[in-house]
Coordinates of C-alpha atoms and ligand atoms in Angstrom, one line a residue:
M1 CA 112.5 13.6 193.2
T2 CA 109.5 14.9 195.1
K3 CA 110.4 13.0 198.3
K4 CA 114.0 14.3 198.3
Y5 CA 112.7 17.8 197.6
Q6 CA 110.2 17.6 200.5
E7 CA 112.8 16.3 202.9
T8 CA 115.2 19.1 202.1
N9 CA 112.4 21.7 202.5
S10 CA 111.0 20.4 205.7
K11 CA 114.2 21.2 207.7
Y12 CA 113.6 24.9 207.3
K13 CA 111.6 26.8 209.9
Y14 CA 110.6 29.7 207.5
R15 CA 110.5 30.1 203.8
V16 CA 110.7 33.6 202.3
L17 CA 109.3 34.0 198.8
V18 CA 110.8 37.1 197.1
C19 CA 108.7 38.2 194.2
A20 CA 110.8 38.3 191.0
G21 CA 108.0 39.2 188.6
G22 CA 108.9 41.8 185.9
G23 CA 107.6 44.6 188.1
C24 CA 109.6 43.7 191.1
V25 CA 112.7 43.0 189.1
S26 CA 112.5 46.6 187.8
A27 CA 112.0 47.8 191.4
D28 CA 115.3 46.1 192.3
C29 CA 114.0 43.0 194.1
H30 CA 117.4 41.4 193.6
E31 CA 119.1 44.0 195.9
V32 CA 116.4 43.2 198.5
K33 CA 117.1 39.4 198.1
D34 CA 120.9 40.0 198.5
A35 CA 120.3 42.0 201.6
L36 CA 118.1 39.2 202.9
L37 CA 120.7 36.6 202.3
Q38 CA 123.4 38.8 203.9
S39 CA 121.2 39.4 207.0
L40 CA 120.4 35.7 207.4
K41 CA 124.1 34.9 207.3
E42 CA 124.9 37.6 209.9
N43 CA 122.2 36.1 212.1
D44 CA 123.2 32.5 211.5
L45 CA 119.9 31.7 210.1
E46 CA 120.9 30.2 206.8
D47 CA 119.9 26.7 207.9
Q48 CA 116.6 27.8 209.2
V49 CA 115.3 30.1 206.4
L50 CA 115.0 29.1 202.8
V51 CA 114.9 32.0 200.4
S52 CA 113.3 31.5 197.0
E53 CA 112.6 33.7 194.0
T54 CA 109.0 33.4 192.8
G55 CA 106.8 34.7 190.0
C56 CA 104.5 37.7 190.1
I57 CA 102.4 37.8 193.2
G58 CA 100.2 40.4 191.6
T59 CA 100.6 43.7 193.5
C60 CA 102.9 45.2 190.9
N61 CA 102.8 48.8 192.2
L62 CA 104.0 47.7 195.7
G63 CA 107.3 46.1 194.7
P64 CA 109.6 44.7 195.8
V65 CA 107.4 42.5 197.9
M66 CA 108.0 39.2 199.8
V67 CA 106.0 36.6 201.7
V68 CA 107.1 34.9 204.8
M69 CA 105.8 31.4 205.1
P70 CA 104.3 29.4 206.8
E71 CA 102.3 32.4 208.2
E72 CA 101.9 34.1 204.8
V73 CA 102.9 37.5 206.0
F74 CA 103.1 40.0 203.2
Y75 CA 105.9 42.6 203.3
T76 CA 105.7 45.4 200.6
R77 CA 107.6 48.4 199.2
L78 CA 110.9 46.9 200.5
K79 CA 114.3 48.6 200.4
P80 CA 117.5 46.7 201.2
K81 CA 117.8 48.8 204.4
D82 CA 114.4 47.5 205.7
I83 CA 115.7 43.9 205.7
P84 CA 117.8 43.7 208.8
E85 CA 115.0 45.0 210.9
I86 CA 112.5 42.5 209.4
V87 CA 114.9 39.6 209.9
K88 CA 115.6 40.5 213.5
S89 CA 112.0 41.1 214.4
H90 CA 110.2 38.3 212.5
L91 CA 112.7 35.6 211.8
V92 CA 114.8 35.9 215.0
E93 CA 112.3 37.0 217.6
G94 CA 109.1 35.7 215.9
N95 CA 107.3 39.1 215.9
I96 CA 105.8 40.4 212.6
L97 CA 107.2 43.8 211.8
V98 CA 103.7 45.2 211.1
N99 CA 104.8 48.6 209.8
K100 CA 106.5 47.1 206.8
T101 CA 103.5 44.9 205.9
Y102 CA 100.8 45.6 203.3
F103 CA 98.9 48.8 203.8
D104 CA 95.2 48.7 202.7
M105 CA 94.5 52.1 201.0
G106 CA 90.8 51.7 201.4
A107 CA 90.6 50.7 205.0
L108 CA 93.7 52.8 205.9
K109 CA 95.3 50.2 207.9
R110 CA 98.0 47.5 207.8
V111 CA 96.8 44.0 206.8
P112 CA 99.8 41.7 207.4
Y113 CA 98.3 38.3 206.3
L114 CA 98.0 37.5 202.6
N115 CA 94.7 35.7 203.0
E116 CA 93.1 38.7 204.7
I117 CA 93.9 41.2 202.0
S118 CA 90.9 42.1 199.8
F119 CA 93.1 42.2 196.7
F120 CA 93.7 38.4 197.1
K121 CA 90.5 37.2 198.8
K122 CA 88.2 37.0 195.8
Q123 CA 90.7 35.6 193.4
V124 CA 90.7 32.1 192.1
K125 CA 94.0 31.1 190.8
I126 CA 94.1 28.4 188.1
A127 CA 96.4 29.7 185.4
L128 CA 98.4 31.6 188.0
R129 CA 98.3 28.8 190.5
N130 CA 102.0 28.5 190.9
C131 CA 103.0 32.2 190.4
G132 CA 104.0 33.6 193.8
L133 CA 104.1 30.2 195.4
I134 CA 106.9 28.2 193.9
D135 CA 110.4 28.8 192.8
Y136 CA 110.1 29.3 189.0
S137 CA 113.6 28.0 188.4
S138 CA 113.1 24.6 190.2
I139 CA 111.7 21.7 188.2
D140 CA 111.7 19.7 191.4
E141 CA 109.4 22.1 193.0
Y142 CA 107.1 22.2 190.0
I143 CA 107.0 18.4 190.1
A144 CA 106.3 18.4 193.9
N145 CA 103.3 20.6 193.2
D146 CA 101.7 18.1 190.8
G147 CA 103.8 19.3 187.8
Y148 CA 104.1 17.0 184.8
K149 CA 101.5 14.7 186.4
A150 CA 98.9 15.8 183.8
V151 CA 101.0 14.9 180.8
L152 CA 101.9 11.6 182.5
K153 CA 98.2 10.9 182.9
V154 CA 97.4 11.8 179.4
L155 CA 100.2 9.5 178.0
Q156 CA 99.4 6.6 180.2
E157 CA 95.6 6.7 180.4
M158 CA 94.1 8.7 177.6
T159 CA 93.7 8.5 173.9
Q160 CA 94.2 11.6 171.8
E161 CA 90.4 11.8 171.3
E162 CA 89.7 11.6 175.0
V163 CA 92.1 14.5 175.7
T164 CA 90.4 16.7 173.1
Q165 CA 86.9 15.7 174.4
E166 CA 87.9 16.5 178.0
I167 CA 89.1 20.0 177.0
T168 CA 85.9 20.5 174.9
K169 CA 83.8 19.4 177.9
S170 CA 85.6 21.8 180.2
G171 CA 84.3 24.7 178.1
L172 CA 87.8 26.4 178.0
R173 CA 87.8 29.2 175.4
G174 CA 91.0 30.7 174.0
R175 CA 92.4 33.4 176.2
G176 CA 94.4 35.1 173.3
G177 CA 91.4 37.4 172.4
A178 CA 89.1 35.5 170.1
G179 CA 87.7 33.2 172.7
F180 CA 87.5 30.2 170.3
P181 CA 86.7 26.8 172.1
A182 CA 90.1 25.2 172.7
G183 CA 88.9 21.6 172.5
I184 CA 87.2 22.1 169.2
K185 CA 90.4 23.7 167.8
W186 CA 92.4 20.7 169.1
E187 CA 89.9 18.3 167.6
A188 CA 90.4 20.0 164.2
G189 CA 94.1 19.6 164.6
R190 CA 93.8 16.0 165.6
K191 CA 91.7 15.1 162.6
A192 CA 93.8 17.1 160.1
P193 CA 95.7 14.6 157.9
G194 CA 99.5 14.7 158.0
D195 CA 102.6 13.1 159.6
Q196 CA 104.1 16.3 160.6
K197 CA 102.1 18.7 162.7
Y198 CA 103.1 21.7 165.0
L199 CA 101.8 23.2 168.2
I200 CA 102.6 26.9 168.7
C201 CA 102.4 28.9 171.9
N202 CA 101.6 32.5 171.2
A203 CA 103.5 34.6 173.7
D204 CA 103.6 37.7 171.5
E205 CA 101.4 39.7 173.9
G206 CA 101.4 43.3 172.8
D207 CA 98.2 44.8 173.9
P208 CA 98.9 48.1 175.7
G209 CA 98.6 47.5 179.5
A210 CA 98.6 43.7 179.2
F211 CA 101.3 41.5 180.9
M212 CA 99.6 38.3 182.0
D213 CA 101.3 36.0 179.4
R214 CA 104.7 37.5 180.3
S215 CA 104.0 36.9 184.0
I216 CA 102.9 33.3 183.5
I217 CA 106.0 32.4 181.6
E218 CA 108.2 34.2 184.0
G219 CA 106.6 32.7 187.1
D220 CA 105.7 29.2 185.9
P221 CA 107.5 28.3 182.7
H222 CA 107.1 24.5 183.2
T223 CA 103.3 24.9 183.0
I224 CA 103.7 26.2 179.5
I225 CA 105.9 23.3 178.6
E226 CA 103.4 20.8 180.1
G227 CA 100.4 22.5 178.4
M228 CA 102.2 22.4 175.0
M229 CA 103.1 18.7 175.5
I230 CA 99.5 17.8 176.2
G231 CA 98.4 19.8 173.2
G232 CA 101.1 18.2 171.1
Y233 CA 100.0 14.7 172.1
A234 CA 96.3 15.5 171.5
I235 CA 96.8 16.7 168.0
G236 CA 99.7 14.4 167.0
A237 CA 102.5 16.9 166.9
N238 CA 106.0 16.1 167.9
K239 CA 107.3 19.7 167.7
G240 CA 106.3 22.9 169.4
F241 CA 107.4 26.5 169.0
C242 CA 107.0 29.2 171.6
Y243 CA 106.9 32.6 169.9
I244 CA 107.9 35.3 172.4
R245 CA 108.5 39.0 171.7
A246 CA 112.1 40.3 172.2
E247 CA 110.9 42.8 174.8
Y248 CA 110.4 39.9 177.2
P249 CA 114.0 38.9 177.9
I250 CA 113.3 37.6 181.4
A251 CA 110.5 35.3 180.1
V252 CA 112.8 34.0 177.4
E253 CA 115.6 33.3 179.9
R254 CA 113.4 31.5 182.3
L255 CA 111.7 29.4 179.7
E256 CA 115.0 28.5 178.1
Y257 CA 116.3 27.3 181.5
A258 CA 113.1 25.3 182.1
L259 CA 113.4 23.7 178.7
K260 CA 117.0 22.7 179.5
Q261 CA 115.8 21.2 182.8
A262 CA 113.0 19.3 181.2
R263 CA 115.3 17.9 178.6
E264 CA 117.8 16.8 181.2
A265 CA 115.1 15.1 183.2
G266 CA 114.0 13.2 180.1
I267 CA 110.7 14.9 180.1
L268 CA 111.2 16.5 176.7
G269 CA 112.7 14.6 173.7
K270 CA 112.2 11.1 172.5
N271 CA 110.2 8.4 174.4
V272 CA 108.6 10.8 176.9
F273 CA 108.1 8.9 180.2
G274 CA 109.0 5.7 178.4
T275 CA 106.2 6.0 175.9
D276 CA 106.7 6.3 172.1
F277 CA 105.6 9.9 172.3
A278 CA 108.3 12.4 171.2
F279 CA 108.1 16.1 171.7
D280 CA 110.4 19.1 171.9
I281 CA 110.0 22.8 171.9
E282 CA 112.0 25.6 170.3
I283 CA 111.8 29.3 171.3
R284 CA 111.4 31.8 168.5
I285 CA 111.9 35.5 169.3
G286 CA 109.8 38.0 167.6
A287 CA 110.9 41.6 167.0
G288 CA 107.9 43.0 168.8
A289 CA 105.5 43.8 166.0
F290 CA 101.9 43.7 167.3
V291 CA 100.6 42.1 164.1
C292 CA 102.9 39.1 164.6
G293 CA 100.5 38.0 167.3
E294 CA 98.0 37.3 164.6
E295 CA 98.4 33.7 163.8
T296 CA 99.2 33.8 160.0
A297 CA 101.6 36.7 160.5
L298 CA 103.2 34.8 163.5
M299 CA 103.8 31.7 161.3
A300 CA 105.3 33.8 158.5
S301 CA 107.6 35.3 161.1
V302 CA 108.6 31.8 162.4
E303 CA 109.4 30.8 158.9
G304 CA 111.7 33.7 158.6
K305 CA 109.5 35.8 156.3
R306 CA 108.0 39.2 156.8
G307 CA 105.4 39.1 159.6
E308 CA 102.4 39.8 157.4
P309 CA 99.0 38.2 157.7
K310 CA 97.4 36.1 155.1
Q311 CA 93.8 35.6 154.1
K312 CA 92.0 32.7 155.9
P313 CA 91.0 30.0 154.8
P314 CA 93.1 27.9 154.7
F315 CA 93.2 27.9 158.5
P316 CA 96.4 27.0 160.4
F317 CA 94.9 23.6 161.3
Q318 CA 94.7 22.9 157.6
K319 CA 97.8 24.5 156.3
G320 CA 99.9 26.2 158.9
L321 CA 103.6 26.5 159.7
F322 CA 105.7 25.3 156.8
Q323 CA 102.3 24.3 155.1
K324 CA 101.7 21.7 157.8
P325 CA 98.7 21.4 160.2
T326 CA 99.3 23.7 163.1
I327 CA 97.5 24.6 166.3
I328 CA 98.2 28.0 167.9
N329 CA 97.3 28.6 171.5
N330 CA 97.8 31.5 173.8
V331 CA 100.0 31.2 177.0
E332 CA 97.1 31.5 179.4
T333 CA 95.0 29.0 177.5
L334 CA 97.9 26.5 177.8
A335 CA 98.4 27.3 181.5
N336 CA 94.8 26.1 182.1
I337 CA 95.4 22.7 180.4
P338 CA 97.3 20.7 183.1
P339 CA 94.8 21.5 185.9
I340 CA 91.9 20.6 183.7
I341 CA 93.4 17.3 182.9
L342 CA 94.3 16.6 186.6
N343 CA 91.0 17.8 188.1
G344 CA 88.6 17.0 185.3
S345 CA 86.4 19.1 183.0
E346 CA 83.6 19.3 185.6
W347 CA 85.8 20.8 188.2
F348 CA 86.9 23.5 185.7
N349 CA 83.4 24.4 184.4
G350 CA 82.2 24.7 188.0
F351 CA 83.8 28.1 187.7
G352 CA 82.5 30.9 185.5
T353 CA 79.3 31.5 183.6
E354 CA 77.2 29.4 181.2
K355 CA 79.2 30.2 178.1
S356 CA 82.5 31.4 179.6
K357 CA 83.9 28.8 181.9
G358 CA 86.8 29.0 184.3
T359 CA 88.7 32.1 185.3
K360 CA 90.4 35.0 183.5
V361 CA 93.6 36.8 184.3
F362 CA 93.4 40.6 184.1
A363 CA 96.2 43.2 184.1
L364 CA 94.8 46.1 186.0
A365 CA 96.3 49.4 184.9
G366 CA 95.5 53.1 184.6
D367 CA 93.6 55.1 187.3
I368 CA 93.2 52.3 189.8
V369 CA 94.7 52.0 193.4
N370 CA 96.0 48.5 193.0
T371 CA 97.6 48.1 189.6
G372 CA 98.7 44.5 189.0
L373 CA 97.6 41.1 188.0
V374 CA 94.5 39.3 189.2
E375 CA 92.7 36.1 188.3
V376 CA 89.0 35.9 188.9
P377 CA 86.1 33.6 188.0
M378 CA 84.5 34.6 184.8
G379 CA 81.3 36.5 185.5
M380 CA 82.6 38.6 188.3
T381 CA 81.3 42.1 187.8
L382 CA 83.5 44.9 186.7
R383 CA 82.6 46.7 189.9
E384 CA 84.0 44.0 192.0
I385 CA 87.2 43.9 189.9
V386 CA 87.7 47.6 190.0
Y387 CA 86.6 48.4 193.5
D388 CA 87.0 45.2 195.7
L389 CA 90.2 43.9 194.1
G390 CA 91.5 47.1 192.5
G391 CA 90.7 49.3 195.4
G392 CA 88.8 51.8 193.2
V393 CA 89.9 55.1 191.6
P394 CA 92.7 57.0 193.4
K395 CA 92.0 60.4 195.0
K396 CA 88.3 59.6 195.3
K397 CA 87.7 60.6 191.6
A398 CA 84.8 59.1 189.7
F399 CA 85.2 56.1 187.5
K400 CA 84.6 57.1 183.9
A401 CA 85.3 54.0 181.9
A402 CA 87.5 50.9 181.5
Q403 CA 89.1 50.1 178.2
M404 CA 89.0 46.3 177.8
G405 CA 90.5 44.2 175.1
G406 CA 93.2 46.7 174.0
P407 CA 93.1 48.3 170.6
S408 CA 90.6 45.7 169.4
G409 CA 88.3 46.3 172.3
G410 CA 86.2 49.1 173.6
C411 CA 85.1 50.8 176.8
I412 CA 82.7 49.9 179.5
V413 CA 81.2 52.9 181.2
S414 CA 80.0 53.5 184.8
D415 CA 76.4 52.6 184.1
D416 CA 77.6 49.1 183.1
L417 CA 79.8 48.5 186.1
D418 CA 77.6 45.7 187.3
T419 CA 78.0 43.7 184.0
P420 CA 79.4 40.3 184.6
V421 CA 82.8 40.1 182.9
D422 CA 82.5 37.3 180.4
F423 CA 83.0 36.9 176.6
D424 CA 79.3 37.5 175.7
S425 CA 78.3 40.3 178.1
L426 CA 81.3 42.3 177.1
A427 CA 80.7 41.8 173.3
Q428 CA 77.1 43.1 173.9
L429 CA 78.5 46.3 175.2
G430 CA 80.8 46.8 172.2
A431 CA 84.0 45.8 174.1
I432 CA 85.7 42.4 174.2
M433 CA 87.5 40.4 176.8
G434 CA 90.6 40.4 174.6
S435 CA 93.6 39.0 176.3
G436 CA 92.7 40.7 179.6
G437 CA 94.2 44.2 179.6
L438 CA 91.9 46.4 181.7
I439 CA 92.8 50.1 181.8
V440 CA 90.7 52.3 184.1
M441 CA 90.0 55.9 183.4
N442 CA 88.8 58.6 185.7
E443 CA 86.5 61.6 185.2
N444 CA 89.3 63.7 183.9
N445 CA 90.2 61.5 181.0
C446 CA 89.2 62.9 177.6
M447 CA 87.8 60.0 175.6
V448 CA 88.7 61.6 172.3
D449 CA 92.3 61.5 173.5
V450 CA 91.8 57.9 174.5
A451 CA 90.6 57.0 171.0
K452 CA 93.6 58.9 169.6
F453 CA 96.0 56.9 171.7
F454 CA 94.7 53.6 170.4
M455 CA 94.4 54.8 166.8
E456 CA 98.1 56.0 167.0
F457 CA 99.0 52.5 168.2
V458 CA 97.3 50.6 165.4
Q459 CA 98.4 53.0 162.8
D460 CA 102.0 52.5 164.0
E461 CA 101.6 48.7 164.2
S462 CA 99.8 48.2 160.9
C463 CA 102.0 46.1 158.6
G464 CA 100.8 48.1 155.7
K465 CA 99.9 45.1 153.5
C466 CA 96.2 46.1 153.0
V467 CA 95.1 49.6 152.1
P468 CA 92.1 49.8 154.5
C469 CA 94.3 49.3 157.5
R470 CA 97.3 51.2 156.2
A471 CA 95.6 54.3 154.8
G472 CA 92.3 54.1 156.7
T473 CA 93.7 54.2 160.2
K474 CA 95.9 57.1 159.1
A475 CA 92.9 59.0 157.8
I476 CA 91.0 58.4 161.1
L477 CA 94.0 59.6 163.0
E478 CA 94.1 62.8 160.9
V479 CA 90.5 63.6 161.8
L480 CA 91.1 62.9 165.5
D481 CA 94.1 65.1 165.4
R482 CA 92.3 68.0 163.9
I483 CA 89.3 67.6 166.3
L484 CA 91.7 67.6 169.3
E485 CA 93.5 70.6 167.9
G486 CA 90.2 72.6 167.8
N487 CA 89.9 72.5 164.0
G488 CA 87.1 69.9 163.9
Q489 CA 84.6 70.2 161.1
E490 CA 80.8 69.8 161.0
N491 CA 80.7 66.3 159.4
D492 CA 83.9 64.9 161.0
I493 CA 82.0 62.4 163.1
E494 CA 80.1 61.0 160.2
L495 CA 83.3 60.9 158.1
M496 CA 85.0 58.8 160.9
E497 CA 82.0 56.5 161.1
K498 CA 82.2 55.8 157.4
L499 CA 85.9 55.2 157.5
C500 CA 85.5 52.8 160.5
E501 CA 82.8 50.8 158.7
N502 CA 84.9 50.5 155.6
I503 CA 88.0 49.3 157.5
K504 CA 86.0 46.8 159.5
K505 CA 84.5 45.3 156.3
T506 CA 87.6 45.2 154.1
A507 CA 90.8 44.8 156.1
I508 CA 92.6 41.4 155.7
C509 CA 93.2 40.5 159.3
G510 CA 91.9 40.9 162.8
L511 CA 94.1 43.9 163.5
G512 CA 92.5 46.0 160.7
Q513 CA 89.1 44.6 161.2
T514 CA 89.0 45.6 164.8
A515 CA 91.2 48.8 164.6
P516 CA 88.2 51.1 164.5
N517 CA 86.7 49.7 167.7
P518 CA 88.1 52.3 170.2
V519 CA 86.7 55.1 168.0
L520 CA 83.3 53.5 167.6
S521 CA 83.1 52.6 171.3
T522 CA 84.0 56.1 172.5
L523 CA 81.6 57.5 169.9
R524 CA 78.9 55.2 171.3
Y525 CA 79.2 56.4 174.8
F526 CA 80.9 59.8 174.6
R527 CA 79.6 61.3 171.4
D528 CA 79.0 64.6 173.2
E529 CA 82.7 64.9 174.0
Y530 CA 83.5 64.7 170.3
E531 CA 80.8 67.3 169.6
E532 CA 82.1 69.7 172.3
H533 CA 85.6 69.5 170.8
I534 CA 84.2 70.2 167.3
Q535 CA 82.2 73.1 168.5
N536 CA 85.5 74.3 170.0
K537 CA 84.2 74.3 173.5
P538 CA 86.5 73.3 176.3
C539 CA 86.2 69.5 176.7
R540 CA 84.3 68.7 179.9
A541 CA 87.0 66.2 180.9
G542 CA 89.8 68.7 180.5
G543 CA 91.0 67.3 177.1
N544 CA 93.5 69.2 175.1
T545 CA 91.4 71.4 172.7
K546 CA 93.7 74.3 172.0
Ligands
FMN1 C1 96.6 41.8 165.5 C2 96.4 40.6 166.4 C3 97.3 40.4 167.4 C4 97.2 39.3 168.3 N1 98.0 39.1 169.3 C5 97.9 38.0 170.1 C6 98.9 37.8 171.1 O1 99.7 38.6 171.4 N2 98.8 36.6 171.8 C7 97.8 35.7 171.5 O2 97.8 34.7 172.2 N3 96.9 35.9 170.6 C8 97.0 37.0 169.8 N4 96.0 37.2 168.8 C9 95.1 36.1 168.6 C10 95.8 35.0 167.9 O3 95.8 35.3 166.5 C11 95.1 33.7 168.1 O4 93.7 33.8 167.9 C12 95.4 33.1 169.5 O5 96.8 33.1 169.8 C13 94.9 31.7 169.5 O6 95.1 31.1 170.8 P1 93.8 30.9 171.8 O7 92.7 30.2 170.9 O8 94.4 30.0 172.8 O9 93.4 32.2 172.3 C14 96.1 38.3 168.0 C15 95.2 38.5 167.0 C16 95.4 39.7 166.2 C17 94.4 39.9 165.1

């Protein structure tokens, strides 16, 4: 397969990778691709230029974008009308059309080559290794890039115990928010007694601003299939479910197609690679309730019940889906598995910090020049992420804070910009890594308003099963509303603090237990803004006290 694929590819002089990540699709990348195909036809270049659609390259605010290989020239903000000129200049005459290439907003100049652009230079792509490089719809290309080699290795050379040990030694921690060691979880799944076990891929991603799981599935669906197969083998499961929210139709479509290809190639199903291992995967579409990302609610939803959480224990590895031992892993966690198996645990834990190994994908959003997707080694400072990769805050405004970890997280302020971004350092500052949403705020953002945004979100998304979460988040929101309307009362801050503590201690699930975090975090760093609002002074940030 690989040989045939390479022979077909080698006859082309150029390859053009058109980004078809969610951002570029909504910026009409398909019209750009159609214009490109048309222009190649008009110039008789169809036999010399191969056009492929690829996953998210990362620069989501510059779409549609495309890369011309082998030189790796990066064209951005494309319109169909730009294409004939690029084709003529670059692909016919061999001259890069510089004025359509990437513009560096910091250096105020064009930087045509991908590997010279600061946004890309400091990134290390493990989970995103194929996104932007291969055609997401081609199983041949996935295989030609070492795809399905890791699962083959596992089935031919490793026992279940060796696989879990390798993942434990790698230091990989779950990327879905809680950061639990992946190998230890798999080991618990392996040891759990039972003939029928399940492996679930959690693709419910609902944190405001986060889109890394969506981008991984859209750009490299076979990686998720392979990661799930390895997990299935390690714990002794023959069936996997991928739970994706309905708002991700492109991810669903591409994963469905990849599953079909894998089945047709004999990779999924009975006797995988001629062994007696059997594994298949079903997609389950969630209606888009944030709480369904919580593992017990997710399993209830897969079973066709209301997506409400249950008290733990029993943990899913003991009694999970349909009462059977179940392991649930996040998309990004699973995307790390094949390269760890192929390159070894030591290779992987060569990246990162002592207790946070490997890399992390972040979705940069908010007041930042380069919004988009980046993957960096754990331990990179927030300053490097925001300024070197993200290009800093637009219009030379001051950085005020970054909200990390979504509604369960908290903010990191400018004094802490040099903090290494890893699980433990962030927790010390009252934030969390979460799943990797990183929303930057400038000096004009009112932090009471920010707290209100997140409280509105969790209040909306609370399933209502437990009183602290249902009524408590509503009560906090009422206090925030009156503070922002200029009707705050003397003891409102203390009242909110009490409510927060009670919700944290008594809510059933992680959603409720962490719902107060944005309020507590903004109070920790910006208490004076709350006080100014209550004293009915204009908010220093320009917040909306009436
Ligand atoms: C309210 C709530 C929502 C969550 N949403 C997600 C999600 O969208 N995706 C995800 O992978 N994990 C989510 N989690 C964490 C999962 O429950 C679980 O810990 C994770 O999927 C385990 O995979 P990991 O160990 O590979 O990170 C959520 C947790 C809570 C409490």
